[in-house]
Amino acid sequence: MKKNNYDLLGLVFAGIAAFAVTSCASTKNAVPAETGIQAEKDVVKTDLSGNWRLMSFKKGEEAQSICDVSLLFKKEKDGYFVAGESGVNCFNGNIKVAGNLGMDLGGFAMTRMMGPKPAMEFEDLYIHLFEGEFTLIPSKKDGNEILSVENLKNGLSAEYVRIKENVEQGTAAGGSSVEEKL
């Protein structure tokens, strides 16, 4: 009789474990309700590889003055290598992407050159955009590919436009690409 009790107990634990795994899997790519993102936009279906230029940057609802910032995304197994220029300095790091959620994998490396005070103040705030967890929402606007990034903890958000590559000359429209400078 004891053997049957152990078998029954094993089945109960297996059922609980299966429930826990499927429950977690179903919410892995979900967007927290406070972001206001619709379910059909939950998953990043666009390959983010390539060069992007910063168009706007906010802290909460307050627009921030921006510097000339560019990003390069290079696809890797579980995410992207990200490199860029943040006004004065260059930075790089790795992010993991699951659905529309991104997470930095150990912080970003950054050069530490001095520059004009407004650019340094912008840069000190901007580098925290990719800290911890953040959403990555690609969209289209006026024929351009747009990438919206919102940090889930510190209220920083940014909007980027993909830099269209000039196939004949091998450079990005509007100047050189980040990749050329790396």
PDB file of C-alpha atoms in Angstrom:
ATOM      1  CA  MET A   1       0.000   0.000   0.000  1.00  0.00           C
ATOM      2  CA  LYS A   2       2.887   2.407   0.746  1.00  0.00           C
ATOM      3  CA  LYS A   3       4.236   1.989  -2.783  1.00  0.00           C
ATOM      4  CA  ASN A   4       0.956   3.258  -4.239  1.00  0.00           C
ATOM      5  CA  ASN A   5       1.095   6.311  -1.957  1.00  0.00           C
ATOM      6  CA  TYR A   6       4.609   7.125  -3.218  1.00  0.00           C
ATOM      7  CA  ASP A   7       3.476   6.660  -6.808  1.00  0.00           C
ATOM      8  CA  LEU A   8       0.515   8.961  -6.219  1.00  0.00           C
ATOM      9  CA  LEU A   9       2.748  11.527  -4.505  1.00  0.00           C
ATOM     10  CA  GLY A  10       5.165  11.391  -7.468  1.00  0.00           C
ATOM     11  CA  LEU A  11       2.305  12.028  -9.914  1.00  0.00           C
ATOM     12  CA  VAL A  12       1.119  15.006  -7.851  1.00  0.00           C
ATOM     13  CA  PHE A  13       4.620  16.548  -7.845  1.00  0.00           C
ATOM     14  CA  ALA A  14       4.994  15.898 -11.589  1.00  0.00           C
ATOM     15  CA  GLY A  15       1.667  17.622 -12.199  1.00  0.00           C
ATOM     16  CA  ILE A  16       2.661  20.636 -10.115  1.00  0.00           C
ATOM     17  CA  ALA A  17       6.008  20.879 -11.923  1.00  0.00           C
ATOM     18  CA  ALA A  18       4.334  20.662 -15.340  1.00  0.00           C
ATOM     19  CA  PHE A  19       1.854  23.369 -14.343  1.00  0.00           C
ATOM     20  CA  ALA A  20       4.663  25.632 -13.097  1.00  0.00           C
ATOM     21  CA  VAL A  21       6.698  25.209 -16.296  1.00  0.00           C
ATOM     22  CA  THR A  22       3.766  25.899 -18.614  1.00  0.00           C
ATOM     23  CA  SER A  23       2.644  28.860 -16.511  1.00  0.00           C
ATOM     24  CA  CYS A  24       6.084  30.462 -16.710  1.00  0.00           C
ATOM     25  CA  ALA A  25       6.441  29.742 -20.417  1.00  0.00           C
ATOM     26  CA  SER A  26       3.151  31.428 -21.216  1.00  0.00           C
ATOM     27  CA  THR A  27       4.216  34.713 -19.585  1.00  0.00           C
ATOM     28  CA  LYS A  28       7.876  34.774 -20.620  1.00  0.00           C
ATOM     29  CA  ASN A  29       7.290  37.145 -23.549  1.00  0.00           C
ATOM     30  CA  ALA A  30       4.432  39.080 -22.015  1.00  0.00           C
ATOM     31  CA  VAL A  31       4.623  42.838 -21.621  1.00  0.00           C
ATOM     32  CA  PRO A  32       3.870  44.283 -18.212  1.00  0.00           C
ATOM     33  CA  ALA A  33       0.428  45.937 -18.231  1.00  0.00           C
ATOM     34  CA  GLU A  34       1.861  49.332 -17.211  1.00  0.00           C
ATOM     35  CA  THR A  35       3.728  49.666 -20.543  1.00  0.00           C
ATOM     36  CA  GLY A  36       0.462  49.978 -22.488  1.00  0.00           C
ATOM     37  CA  ILE A  37       1.775  47.829 -25.363  1.00  0.00           C
ATOM     38  CA  GLN A  38      -0.844  45.845 -27.241  1.00  0.00           C
ATOM     39  CA  ALA A  39      -0.577  42.036 -27.343  1.00  0.00           C
ATOM     40  CA  GLU A  40      -0.169  41.869 -31.129  1.00  0.00           C
ATOM     41  CA  LYS A  41       3.006  43.959 -30.809  1.00  0.00           C
ATOM     42  CA  ASP A  42       4.471  41.775 -28.058  1.00  0.00           C
ATOM     43  CA  VAL A  43       7.062  39.878 -30.057  1.00  0.00           C
ATOM     44  CA  VAL A  44      10.016  41.367 -31.912  1.00  0.00           C
ATOM     45  CA  LYS A  45       9.643  39.856 -35.376  1.00  0.00           C
ATOM     46  CA  THR A  46      12.040  42.260 -37.056  1.00  0.00           C
ATOM     47  CA  ASP A  47      15.749  41.520 -37.184  1.00  0.00           C
ATOM     48  CA  LEU A  48      17.249  44.537 -35.442  1.00  0.00           C
ATOM     49  CA  SER A  49      20.673  44.014 -37.068  1.00  0.00           C
ATOM     50  CA  GLY A  50      22.062  47.159 -38.630  1.00  0.00           C
ATOM     51  CA  ASN A  51      22.564  50.808 -37.827  1.00  0.00           C
ATOM     52  CA  TRP A  52      20.055  53.020 -36.003  1.00  0.00           C
ATOM     53  CA  ARG A  53      20.037  56.771 -35.240  1.00  0.00           C
ATOM     54  CA  LEU A  54      18.484  58.289 -32.104  1.00  0.00           C
ATOM     55  CA  MET A  55      15.480  60.503 -32.898  1.00  0.00           C
ATOM     56  CA  SER A  56      14.098  61.222 -29.405  1.00  0.00           C
ATOM     57  CA  PHE A  57      14.941  60.526 -25.784  1.00  0.00           C
ATOM     58  CA  LYS A  58      12.763  60.959 -22.679  1.00  0.00           C
ATOM     59  CA  LYS A  59      13.065  60.672 -18.946  1.00  0.00           C
ATOM     60  CA  GLY A  60       9.510  59.869 -17.901  1.00  0.00           C
ATOM     61  CA  GLU A  61       7.377  62.210 -19.997  1.00  0.00           C
ATOM     62  CA  GLU A  62      10.074  64.901 -20.196  1.00  0.00           C
ATOM     63  CA  ALA A  63      11.869  65.171 -23.550  1.00  0.00           C
ATOM     64  CA  GLN A  64      15.643  65.449 -23.217  1.00  0.00           C
ATOM     65  CA  SER A  65      18.079  67.324 -25.437  1.00  0.00           C
ATOM     66  CA  ILE A  66      19.898  64.722 -27.486  1.00  0.00           C
ATOM     67  CA  CYS A  67      23.338  64.323 -28.974  1.00  0.00           C
ATOM     68  CA  ASP A  68      24.167  62.607 -32.250  1.00  0.00           C
ATOM     69  CA  VAL A  69      23.745  58.991 -31.134  1.00  0.00           C
ATOM     70  CA  SER A  70      23.981  55.913 -33.316  1.00  0.00           C
ATOM     71  CA  LEU A  71      23.623  52.208 -32.541  1.00  0.00           C
ATOM     72  CA  LEU A  72      24.752  49.053 -34.248  1.00  0.00           C
ATOM     73  CA  PHE A  73      22.918  45.799 -33.535  1.00  0.00           C
ATOM     74  CA  LYS A  74      24.670  42.557 -34.574  1.00  0.00           C
ATOM     75  CA  LYS A  75      22.621  39.360 -34.240  1.00  0.00           C
ATOM     76  CA  GLU A  76      24.022  36.667 -31.985  1.00  0.00           C
ATOM     77  CA  LYS A  77      22.684  33.313 -30.787  1.00  0.00           C
ATOM     78  CA  ASP A  78      20.512  34.576 -27.903  1.00  0.00           C
ATOM     79  CA  GLY A  79      20.385  38.285 -28.609  1.00  0.00           C
ATOM     80  CA  TYR A  80      22.497  41.080 -29.985  1.00  0.00           C
ATOM     81  CA  PHE A  81      25.879  42.684 -29.642  1.00  0.00           C
ATOM     82  CA  VAL A  82      25.149  46.416 -29.313  1.00  0.00           C
ATOM     83  CA  ALA A  83      27.704  49.140 -29.989  1.00  0.00           C
ATOM     84  CA  GLY A  84      27.314  52.846 -30.408  1.00  0.00           C
ATOM     85  CA  GLU A  85      28.326  56.405 -29.904  1.00  0.00           C
ATOM     86  CA  SER A  86      26.620  58.296 -27.108  1.00  0.00           C
ATOM     87  CA  GLY A  87      27.591  61.895 -27.750  1.00  0.00           C
ATOM     88  CA  VAL A  88      31.204  61.884 -26.609  1.00  0.00           C
ATOM     89  CA  ASN A  89      32.131  58.274 -25.885  1.00  0.00           C
ATOM     90  CA  CYS A  90      31.672  54.883 -27.505  1.00  0.00           C
ATOM     91  CA  PHE A  91      30.029  51.943 -25.755  1.00  0.00           C
ATOM     92  CA  ASN A  92      29.304  48.264 -26.383  1.00  0.00           C
ATOM     93  CA  GLY A  93      27.721  45.311 -24.678  1.00  0.00           C
ATOM     94  CA  ASN A  94      25.463  42.322 -25.160  1.00  0.00           C
ATOM     95  CA  ILE A  95      21.731  42.078 -24.700  1.00  0.00           C
ATOM     96  CA  LYS A  96      19.512  39.025 -24.549  1.00  0.00           C
ATOM     97  CA  VAL A  97      16.145  39.243 -26.292  1.00  0.00           C
ATOM     98  CA  ALA A  98      13.091  37.145 -25.409  1.00  0.00           C
ATOM     99  CA  GLY A  99       9.953  38.240 -27.216  1.00  0.00           C
ATOM    100  CA  ASN A 100       9.984  42.016 -26.958  1.00  0.00           C
ATOM    101  CA  LEU A 101      11.965  42.101 -23.722  1.00  0.00           C
ATOM    102  CA  GLY A 102      15.653  42.880 -23.697  1.00  0.00           C
ATOM    103  CA  MET A 103      18.105  42.502 -20.839  1.00  0.00           C
ATOM    104  CA  ASP A 104      21.710  43.592 -20.604  1.00  0.00           C
ATOM    105  CA  LEU A 105      24.155  40.785 -19.931  1.00  0.00           C
ATOM    106  CA  GLY A 106      26.550  42.290 -17.427  1.00  0.00           C
ATOM    107  CA  GLY A 107      26.578  45.963 -18.300  1.00  0.00           C
ATOM    108  CA  PHE A 108      28.133  47.924 -21.116  1.00  0.00           C
ATOM    109  CA  ALA A 109      31.784  48.892 -21.598  1.00  0.00           C
ATOM    110  CA  MET A 110      32.366  52.562 -22.344  1.00  0.00           C
ATOM    111  CA  THR A 111      35.275  54.829 -23.161  1.00  0.00           C
ATOM    112  CA  ARG A 112      35.683  57.714 -20.707  1.00  0.00           C
ATOM    113  CA  MET A 113      36.739  60.767 -22.704  1.00  0.00           C
ATOM    114  CA  MET A 114      35.768  64.258 -21.616  1.00  0.00           C
ATOM    115  CA  GLY A 115      33.591  66.484 -23.744  1.00  0.00           C
ATOM    116  CA  PRO A 116      31.270  69.481 -23.542  1.00  0.00           C
ATOM    117  CA  LYS A 117      29.257  69.516 -20.295  1.00  0.00           C
ATOM    118  CA  PRO A 118      25.799  69.197 -21.983  1.00  0.00           C
ATOM    119  CA  ALA A 119      26.989  66.175 -23.986  1.00  0.00           C
ATOM    120  CA  MET A 120      28.464  64.540 -20.885  1.00  0.00           C
ATOM    121  CA  GLU A 121      25.230  65.108 -18.920  1.00  0.00           C
ATOM    122  CA  PHE A 122      23.181  63.585 -21.750  1.00  0.00           C
ATOM    123  CA  GLU A 123      25.536  60.618 -21.992  1.00  0.00           C
ATOM    124  CA  ASP A 124      25.449  59.952 -18.230  1.00  0.00           C
ATOM    125  CA  LEU A 125      21.661  59.608 -18.436  1.00  0.00           C
ATOM    126  CA  TYR A 126      21.432  57.883 -21.848  1.00  0.00           C
ATOM    127  CA  ILE A 127      23.721  54.943 -20.999  1.00  0.00           C
ATOM    128  CA  HIS A 128      21.159  53.786 -18.392  1.00  0.00           C
ATOM    129  CA  LEU A 129      18.562  53.121 -21.131  1.00  0.00           C
ATOM    130  CA  PHE A 130      19.972  49.611 -21.666  1.00  0.00           C
ATOM    131  CA  GLU A 131      20.385  48.832 -17.957  1.00  0.00           C
ATOM    132  CA  GLY A 132      18.380  45.885 -16.599  1.00  0.00           C
ATOM    133  CA  GLU A 133      15.176  45.054 -18.507  1.00  0.00           C
ATOM    134  CA  PHE A 134      13.716  47.089 -21.355  1.00  0.00           C
ATOM    135  CA  THR A 135      11.197  46.679 -24.159  1.00  0.00           C
ATOM    136  CA  LEU A 136      12.139  46.677 -27.842  1.00  0.00           C
ATOM    137  CA  ILE A 137       9.188  47.585 -30.092  1.00  0.00           C
ATOM    138  CA  PRO A 138       9.814  47.834 -33.843  1.00  0.00           C
ATOM    139  CA  SER A 139       7.285  49.642 -36.037  1.00  0.00           C
ATOM    140  CA  LYS A 140       6.965  51.564 -39.292  1.00  0.00           C
ATOM    141  CA  LYS A 141       6.292  55.276 -39.609  1.00  0.00           C
ATOM    142  CA  ASP A 142       6.252  57.243 -42.858  1.00  0.00           C
ATOM    143  CA  GLY A 143       8.054  54.394 -44.644  1.00  0.00           C
ATOM    144  CA  ASN A 144      10.860  54.269 -42.053  1.00  0.00           C
ATOM    145  CA  GLU A 145      11.664  51.464 -39.629  1.00  0.00           C
ATOM    146  CA  ILE A 146      11.370  52.743 -36.064  1.00  0.00           C
ATOM    147  CA  LEU A 147      12.629  51.098 -32.874  1.00  0.00           C
ATOM    148  CA  SER A 148      11.172  52.200 -29.550  1.00  0.00           C
ATOM    149  CA  VAL A 149      13.112  51.245 -26.421  1.00  0.00           C
ATOM    150  CA  GLU A 150      11.705  51.733 -22.926  1.00  0.00           C
ATOM    151  CA  ASN A 151      13.509  50.838 -19.716  1.00  0.00           C
ATOM    152  CA  LEU A 152      11.078  49.117 -17.345  1.00  0.00           C
ATOM    153  CA  LYS A 153      12.656  50.417 -14.116  1.00  0.00           C
ATOM    154  CA  ASN A 154      14.099  53.907 -14.610  1.00  0.00           C
ATOM    155  CA  GLY A 155      11.551  55.516 -16.963  1.00  0.00           C
ATOM    156  CA  LEU A 156      14.007  56.231 -19.784  1.00  0.00           C
ATOM    157  CA  SER A 157      12.749  55.773 -23.339  1.00  0.00           C
ATOM    158  CA  ALA A 158      14.108  56.404 -26.803  1.00  0.00           C
ATOM    159  CA  GLU A 159      13.027  56.217 -30.406  1.00  0.00           C
ATOM    160  CA  TYR A 160      15.439  55.289 -33.189  1.00  0.00           C
ATOM    161  CA  VAL A 161      15.157  55.217 -36.964  1.00  0.00           C
ATOM    162  CA  ARG A 162      16.975  52.569 -39.017  1.00  0.00           C
ATOM    163  CA  ILE A 163      19.707  54.087 -41.157  1.00  0.00           C
ATOM    164  CA  LYS A 164      19.125  52.985 -44.729  1.00  0.00           C
ATOM    165  CA  GLU A 165      22.247  51.622 -46.351  1.00  0.00           C
ATOM    166  CA  ASN A 166      23.334  53.067 -49.676  1.00  0.00           C
ATOM    167  CA  VAL A 167      23.986  49.843 -51.609  1.00  0.00           C
ATOM    168  CA  GLU A 168      26.112  51.456 -54.336  1.00  0.00           C
ATOM    169  CA  GLN A 169      28.461  53.312 -51.985  1.00  0.00           C
ATOM    170  CA  GLY A 170      28.269  50.906 -49.024  1.00  0.00           C
ATOM    171  CA  THR A 171      27.593  53.694 -46.508  1.00  0.00           C
ATOM    172  CA  ALA A 172      24.580  54.684 -44.508  1.00  0.00           C
ATOM    173  CA  ALA A 173      22.412  57.564 -45.660  1.00  0.00           C
ATOM    174  CA  GLY A 174      23.357  60.613 -43.651  1.00  0.00           C
ATOM    175  CA  GLY A 175      26.960  59.608 -42.965  1.00  0.00           C
ATOM    176  CA  SER A 176      29.142  56.696 -42.009  1.00  0.00           C
ATOM    177  CA  SER A 177      27.871  53.722 -40.086  1.00  0.00           C
ATOM    178  CA  VAL A 178      28.855  52.768 -36.563  1.00  0.00           C
ATOM    179  CA  GLU A 179      30.190  49.489 -37.940  1.00  0.00           C
ATOM    180  CA  GLU A 180      32.745  51.359 -40.099  1.00  0.00           C
ATOM    181  CA  LYS A 181      34.122  53.042 -36.975  1.00  0.00           C
ATOM    182  CA  LEU A 182      34.489  49.828 -34.930  1.00  0.00           C
TER     183      LEU A 182
END
